[in-house]
XYZ file of C-alpha atoms in Angstrom:
408
model
C 8.263 -0.502 -46.343
C 10.179 2.443 -44.746
C 10.637 5.786 -46.581
C 14.025 7.769 -45.975
C 14.022 11.731 -45.861
C 16.586 14.073 -44.301
C 15.200 17.137 -42.220
C 15.799 18.625 -39.045
C 13.315 18.120 -36.109
C 10.637 20.516 -35.811
C 10.588 22.763 -32.849
C 8.504 21.309 -29.884
C 5.450 23.532 -28.648
C 6.551 26.753 -27.126
C 4.261 27.010 -24.214
C 5.850 26.952 -20.899
C 4.258 24.894 -18.144
C 4.834 23.996 -14.526
C 4.245 21.057 -11.832
C 1.125 21.937 -10.419
C 0.691 19.196 -8.265
C 2.614 15.799 -7.342
C 2.077 12.563 -5.410
C 5.419 11.013 -6.210
C 7.250 8.456 -4.546
C 9.155 9.803 -1.488
C 13.001 10.556 -2.066
C 15.187 7.545 -1.060
C 17.346 7.577 1.927
C 20.274 5.457 2.388
C 19.039 3.995 5.790
C 15.128 4.177 5.336
C 13.564 4.014 8.961
C 11.213 1.426 9.834
C 8.238 1.386 7.809
C 4.698 -0.466 8.639
C 4.231 -3.718 6.676
C 3.359 -2.778 3.249
C 0.039 -3.803 1.738
C 0.281 -6.263 -1.098
C -2.370 -4.054 -3.034
C -0.810 -1.293 -4.769
C -2.219 2.012 -3.574
C -2.863 4.062 -6.703
C -1.656 7.632 -6.664
C -1.860 10.326 -9.600
C -0.061 13.757 -10.059
C -0.732 16.209 -12.759
C 1.790 18.513 -14.595
C -0.694 21.715 -15.623
C -0.123 24.786 -17.455
C 0.383 28.214 -15.631
C -0.575 30.120 -18.664
C -4.029 31.036 -19.738
C -3.230 31.572 -23.157
C -5.518 29.795 -25.703
C -4.723 26.395 -26.743
C -2.569 25.328 -23.953
C -2.249 21.613 -23.551
C -3.937 19.613 -21.242
C -2.160 18.501 -17.936
C -0.129 15.266 -18.040
C -1.800 12.956 -15.415
C 0.284 10.183 -13.790
C -1.497 7.318 -12.047
C 0.315 4.403 -10.054
C 3.160 4.554 -7.627
C 5.615 3.716 -9.302
C 4.010 5.470 -12.589
C 1.878 3.070 -14.508
C -0.433 4.917 -16.669
C 0.124 8.426 -18.480
C -2.149 10.393 -20.211
C -0.228 12.845 -22.055
C -2.779 14.846 -24.303
C -0.946 16.230 -27.550
C 2.577 15.662 -26.375
C 5.238 14.518 -28.646
C 6.699 11.243 -27.279
C 10.430 10.241 -27.589
C 11.987 6.736 -26.515
C 15.528 5.854 -26.002
C 16.692 2.305 -25.665
C 19.445 0.745 -23.593
C 22.357 3.051 -22.658
C 24.565 0.626 -20.495
C 26.913 3.296 -18.678
C 27.942 5.246 -21.965
C 27.406 8.794 -20.972
C 28.580 10.067 -24.056
C 26.223 8.189 -26.009
C 23.300 8.881 -23.992
C 23.714 12.803 -24.394
C 24.081 11.755 -27.969
C 20.770 10.005 -28.155
C 19.070 12.978 -25.813
C 20.210 15.764 -28.313
C 19.073 13.655 -31.288
C 15.846 13.361 -29.607
C 15.704 17.093 -29.298
C 15.527 17.170 -25.328
C 19.081 18.129 -24.178
C 21.262 20.967 -25.117
C 24.448 20.432 -26.650
C 26.604 23.354 -24.951
C 27.596 21.033 -22.217
C 24.888 22.577 -19.625
C 22.713 19.665 -19.524
C 19.627 21.738 -20.225
C 16.187 20.471 -21.183
C 15.302 21.454 -24.709
C 12.126 19.551 -25.117
C 9.868 21.798 -23.607
C 6.480 19.666 -23.567
C 7.944 16.466 -24.950
C 7.245 13.071 -22.642
C 10.907 11.079 -23.053
C 10.590 7.559 -22.119
C 14.217 5.669 -21.411
C 13.727 1.876 -21.548
C 16.106 0.653 -18.961
C 19.570 -1.223 -18.891
C 21.451 1.977 -17.882
C 23.574 -0.448 -15.312
C 26.433 -2.640 -16.591
C 28.888 -2.741 -19.492
C 29.791 1.038 -19.088
C 31.353 3.059 -16.332
C 29.160 6.201 -16.107
C 25.980 4.630 -14.676
C 25.084 6.759 -11.868
C 25.971 9.653 -13.803
C 23.428 8.922 -16.391
C 20.748 8.119 -13.774
C 21.465 11.643 -12.280
C 21.566 13.249 -15.526
C 17.877 11.766 -15.926
C 16.643 12.824 -12.788
C 17.984 16.378 -13.477
C 16.133 16.443 -17.172
C 12.842 15.290 -15.398
C 13.203 18.060 -13.048
C 13.587 20.568 -15.667
C 11.011 19.118 -17.784
C 8.224 19.213 -15.378
C 9.092 22.952 -15.250
C 8.217 23.136 -18.938
C 5.061 20.853 -18.897
C 6.938 17.734 -20.201
C 8.113 14.774 -18.115
C 10.785 12.012 -18.074
C 10.063 8.346 -17.463
C 12.398 5.470 -16.925
C 11.683 1.753 -16.887
C 13.847 -0.858 -15.136
C 15.496 -3.500 -17.350
C 16.927 -6.743 -16.464
C 20.397 -5.272 -15.658
C 18.809 -3.048 -13.040
C 17.014 -6.143 -11.482
C 20.268 -8.232 -11.746
C 22.056 -5.534 -9.989
C 19.726 -5.259 -6.936
C 19.906 -8.957 -6.530
C 23.526 -8.890 -6.310
C 24.389 -10.097 -9.828
C 27.471 -8.076 -10.622
C 28.784 -10.243 -13.567
C 28.507 -7.483 -16.276
C 30.032 -4.650 -13.925
C 33.040 -2.686 -15.332
C 35.941 -2.297 -13.222
C 35.169 1.846 -13.854
C 31.567 1.189 -12.552
C 32.739 -0.301 -9.230
C 35.064 2.734 -8.973
C 32.063 5.238 -9.517
C 30.424 3.464 -6.901
C 33.091 3.763 -4.363
C 33.714 7.516 -5.085
C 29.896 8.187 -5.090
C 29.417 6.643 -1.983
C 32.518 9.220 -0.423
C 30.587 11.914 -2.265
C 27.278 10.916 -0.699
C 29.101 11.120 2.848
C 30.440 14.592 2.266
C 26.570 15.759 1.734
C 25.601 14.154 5.025
C 23.594 11.616 2.741
C 21.125 14.481 1.814
C 20.419 12.265 -1.278
C 18.092 14.761 -3.266
C 21.000 17.434 -3.828
C 23.836 14.923 -3.792
C 22.044 12.558 -6.619
C 21.088 15.668 -8.814
C 24.709 17.100 -8.603
C 26.571 13.929 -9.168
C 26.374 13.973 -13.202
C 28.607 17.080 -13.120
C 30.621 16.146 -9.878
C 31.639 12.910 -11.677
C 33.058 14.426 -14.643
C 35.252 16.535 -12.560
C 36.531 13.211 -10.896
C 36.898 11.621 -14.242
C 39.235 14.414 -15.251
C 41.017 14.318 -12.010
C 41.661 10.793 -12.178
C 43.147 11.092 -15.670
C 45.793 13.556 -14.438
C 46.417 11.583 -11.297
C 49.969 9.899 -11.376
C 47.944 6.838 -9.833
C 45.349 6.678 -12.788
C 47.644 4.210 -14.878
C 47.923 2.072 -11.874
C 46.588 -1.515 -12.554
C 43.077 -2.193 -11.216
C 44.105 -4.147 -7.927
C 42.354 -6.213 -5.613
C 41.711 -3.617 -2.699
C 40.292 -1.220 -5.220
C 37.936 -3.806 -6.548
C 36.919 -4.923 -3.180
C 35.897 -1.562 -2.036
C 34.004 -1.028 -5.254
C 32.117 -4.127 -4.849
C 31.478 -3.325 -1.165
C 29.879 0.206 -2.102
C 27.990 -1.228 -5.044
C 26.365 -3.504 -2.486
C 25.843 -0.895 -0.211
C 24.159 1.091 -2.733
C 22.177 -1.221 -4.688
C 20.962 -3.748 -2.189
C 17.016 -3.818 -1.638
C 16.443 -0.957 0.714
C 19.958 0.522 -0.376
C 19.851 4.087 -1.786
C 20.371 3.500 -5.419
C 18.139 0.615 -5.289
C 15.258 3.007 -3.661
C 15.996 5.416 -6.611
C 15.442 2.682 -9.237
C 12.361 1.600 -6.991
C 10.573 4.946 -8.491
C 10.090 3.552 -11.683
C 8.104 0.866 -13.442
C 8.629 -2.262 -15.401
C 5.886 -1.328 -17.419
C 4.757 1.930 -18.505
C 1.686 2.860 -20.739
C 1.743 6.328 -22.151
C -1.534 7.409 -23.894
C -2.241 4.193 -25.887
C 1.477 3.067 -26.191
C 3.238 0.604 -23.798
C 6.664 0.836 -22.634
C 8.567 -2.122 -21.395
C 12.275 -3.643 -21.600
C 11.728 -6.948 -22.717
C 8.209 -7.819 -23.534
C 4.699 -7.599 -22.010
C 2.664 -10.952 -22.379
C -1.025 -11.844 -21.835
C -0.215 -13.555 -18.438
C 1.585 -10.377 -17.174
C -1.656 -8.397 -18.190
C -3.793 -10.888 -16.212
C -1.668 -10.856 -13.380
C -1.653 -6.972 -13.128
C 0.508 -4.309 -14.646
C 0.210 -2.123 -11.641
C 0.393 -4.996 -8.958
C 3.969 -6.067 -11.138
C 5.158 -2.452 -10.731
C 4.180 -2.106 -7.171
C 5.578 -5.596 -6.040
C 9.048 -4.749 -8.149
C 9.220 -1.306 -6.375
C 8.581 -3.057 -2.788
C 11.236 -5.388 -3.408
C 13.717 -2.693 -4.535
C 12.903 -0.677 -1.419
C 13.491 -3.745 0.867
C 10.035 -3.854 2.273
C 8.343 -7.141 2.823
C 5.843 -8.830 4.986
C 8.484 -11.746 5.717
C 11.097 -11.993 8.212
C 13.160 -13.481 5.616
C 13.570 -10.359 3.690
C 11.642 -8.999 0.439
C 10.537 -11.718 -2.151
C 11.764 -11.386 -5.784
C 8.842 -10.786 -8.260
C 9.510 -13.447 -10.220
C 6.835 -12.851 -12.877
C 8.254 -9.342 -13.938
C 12.327 -10.168 -12.999
C 12.988 -13.632 -13.503
C 12.693 -16.263 -16.339
C 12.855 -16.030 -20.033
C 9.280 -15.010 -19.890
C 9.276 -12.378 -17.441
C 8.696 -8.492 -18.468
C 12.587 -7.689 -18.362
C 13.901 -11.013 -19.776
C 11.538 -11.684 -22.916
C 12.750 -11.503 -26.375
C 9.959 -12.964 -27.959
C 8.805 -9.593 -30.022
C 12.473 -8.395 -30.648
C 14.283 -11.491 -31.753
C 15.283 -12.291 -35.146
C 12.501 -14.312 -36.854
C 14.430 -15.070 -40.101
C 14.903 -18.936 -38.881
C 11.312 -19.017 -37.709
C 8.714 -20.864 -40.024
C 5.721 -18.810 -40.795
C 3.241 -20.765 -38.595
C 5.525 -19.825 -35.491
C 5.593 -16.002 -36.703
C 2.066 -16.053 -36.798
C 1.730 -17.284 -33.369
C 4.138 -14.736 -31.917
C 1.962 -12.022 -33.824
C -1.209 -13.581 -32.129
C 0.184 -13.441 -28.904
C 1.231 -9.518 -29.242
C -2.565 -8.802 -30.684
C -3.812 -10.465 -27.779
C -1.351 -8.606 -25.155
C -2.236 -5.000 -27.036
C -5.918 -5.764 -26.926
C -6.014 -6.948 -23.150
C -4.168 -3.427 -22.188
C -6.144 -1.340 -24.572
C -3.041 -0.249 -26.368
C -2.200 0.225 -30.294
C 1.432 -0.685 -30.080
C 4.428 -1.613 -27.688
C 7.925 -0.392 -27.566
C 10.795 -2.573 -26.243
C 14.413 -2.662 -25.678
C 16.735 -5.479 -24.590
C 18.048 -7.095 -27.859
C 20.483 -5.046 -29.979
C 19.114 -4.320 -33.216
C 21.871 -4.276 -35.737
C 19.358 -2.746 -38.431
C 18.769 -0.112 -36.044
C 15.606 1.019 -34.982
C 12.516 -0.712 -36.345
C 8.844 -2.461 -36.295
C 7.704 -5.691 -36.921
C 4.088 -7.378 -37.135
C 2.286 -4.507 -38.791
C 4.527 -1.846 -36.807
C 2.548 -3.154 -33.582
C 6.084 -3.459 -31.845
C 8.961 -1.384 -31.933
C 12.486 -2.442 -31.147
C 14.378 0.171 -30.215
C 17.675 -0.962 -28.505
C 20.425 -0.341 -31.118
C 23.293 -1.251 -29.088
C 24.486 2.258 -28.762
C 26.840 1.982 -25.626
C 30.764 1.312 -26.277
C 30.176 -1.665 -24.142
C 28.095 -3.253 -26.657
C 28.225 -2.437 -30.054
C 29.236 0.908 -30.417
C 26.747 1.919 -32.694
C 25.282 5.254 -33.870
C 22.490 6.473 -31.222
C 19.065 6.428 -32.661
C 15.677 7.275 -30.993
C 11.694 6.697 -31.653
C 9.620 9.710 -32.030
C 5.834 9.188 -31.571
C 3.563 12.383 -32.832
C -0.021 12.036 -33.098
C 0.103 8.361 -32.475
C 2.485 8.214 -35.453
C 5.970 6.633 -34.864
C 9.239 7.254 -36.637
C 13.211 6.528 -36.213
C 15.505 9.301 -35.960
C 19.262 9.355 -36.098
C 22.249 11.238 -37.492
C 25.037 9.792 -39.693
C 27.629 11.790 -37.539
C 27.370 14.750 -35.220
C 27.898 17.169 -38.274
C 25.371 15.865 -40.489
C 21.276 16.645 -40.365
C 19.077 14.395 -38.784
C 17.796 11.620 -40.670
C 14.150 10.525 -40.245
C 12.713 7.115 -41.350
C 9.121 6.856 -41.568
C 7.220 3.585 -41.597
C 4.222 2.828 -43.339
C-alpha cells in the first residue's frame, strides 16, 4: 500500500569528507600497452573514503571491495538509485536534481554531500548524449569523493551490446557524438582523464555550434554515418577507450544490504560468484584474454534471457500469471537474497509505466521509468534509501515540490 505525501527532501549530512585512499582501476587509455596475461581469478582490492574532520559524530568511511567495485560498506549514508537514462542528458540532470545530488544552476556541482548514488545502467542507445552523461557521472563521482559520498554505475545490456559491436539501437546523433568526441580526444593528445571529465561541458558547446551551423539542417548522409560508426567502433571495441571506461563498473553491486543490478540476479549467478562475474566482464571490456582468439564474452552475465543484464523475471508484469507462478518467482527472489545476504534488490531494464514501484513484499524495486525521450519520455523518478527504508521520489513538474511515495 503506498501513501503519498508532499514535502521537500531533507538536507543531507553537512560534514565534509575527503578521499583518504584509493585502489581504484587505472584510467583507461585509447591504446592500452601489452599487459601480462590476466588471472582468471579476481584479485580483490579495497579502498576507503574517510573523514578529514575530527568532529564528533563523523560517519565511518565508505569501504569498497572488488575490482571493479562489488561490495560497498557505506555506514549511515543516504543511498539514491537512478534507472535507465538512454542518452537523454536533460532528463538525467533532472533525475539527479530530484535525487538532491546535482545543482540546478547549470554548473553540474555535486550537492549530495555524503550521499551514495547508484546508476543502474543503460546509458547508451536510444539517445544522442551518451558520452556526455558518462562524463557527467565521472565528474560527479570525483566531486562526491571530496565530500565523503560516492557515485557507482552498473553496466546494463545496452553497454554490453555496444562493446560487442551491436549498434542496432544507436541514434544518428549518438554516432555523431562519437565522431566529434574522438576528434576532441585527439586534441588532448589522448590524455583520457582530463578530456573525459571535460566532455560534458564541451559537448554542449558543440551541440550549440551545430545548431547555428548552416550545415545543421543537412540530411544525415552516408559519409557522416560511416565516420560515426567507425568512431564508435574504435571507442567501444574491447580494449577501446570508452569500453575501458565502462570496464571500471560492475554488473552487480551490493551496497550495505541492498543489491543493485540492471536486469536481475538469480541463484545460479550467486553460485557462480558475483565478484567473478564482475571481473570477467571487466576483463572482456578491456580486451584482456588468455586466448589468442580474443576475449571471451562472459555469457552468464551478458547473454541470454536469464543473464544478469537481460533478465526480466522480477520486473515483468505479472497480471497475466497464475498464482503458483508468481509464488515461484518470489521463492527464486528470496533464495537469491538469502544467498547474497541482502534484504532487497533494485533493478532497471524494464520500463514501469506506473513509475518506481516494489513487488514481492518490497524485496524487489523496479526503477526504470522510461524517462529518456527515446523511450517513454516520462517524468524522472528516483529511489531513496535511508536507514534501510526505501521510498520513491518524483516531481510533477519543475516548478512543483517533490512528491514522496512511501511503501509500507
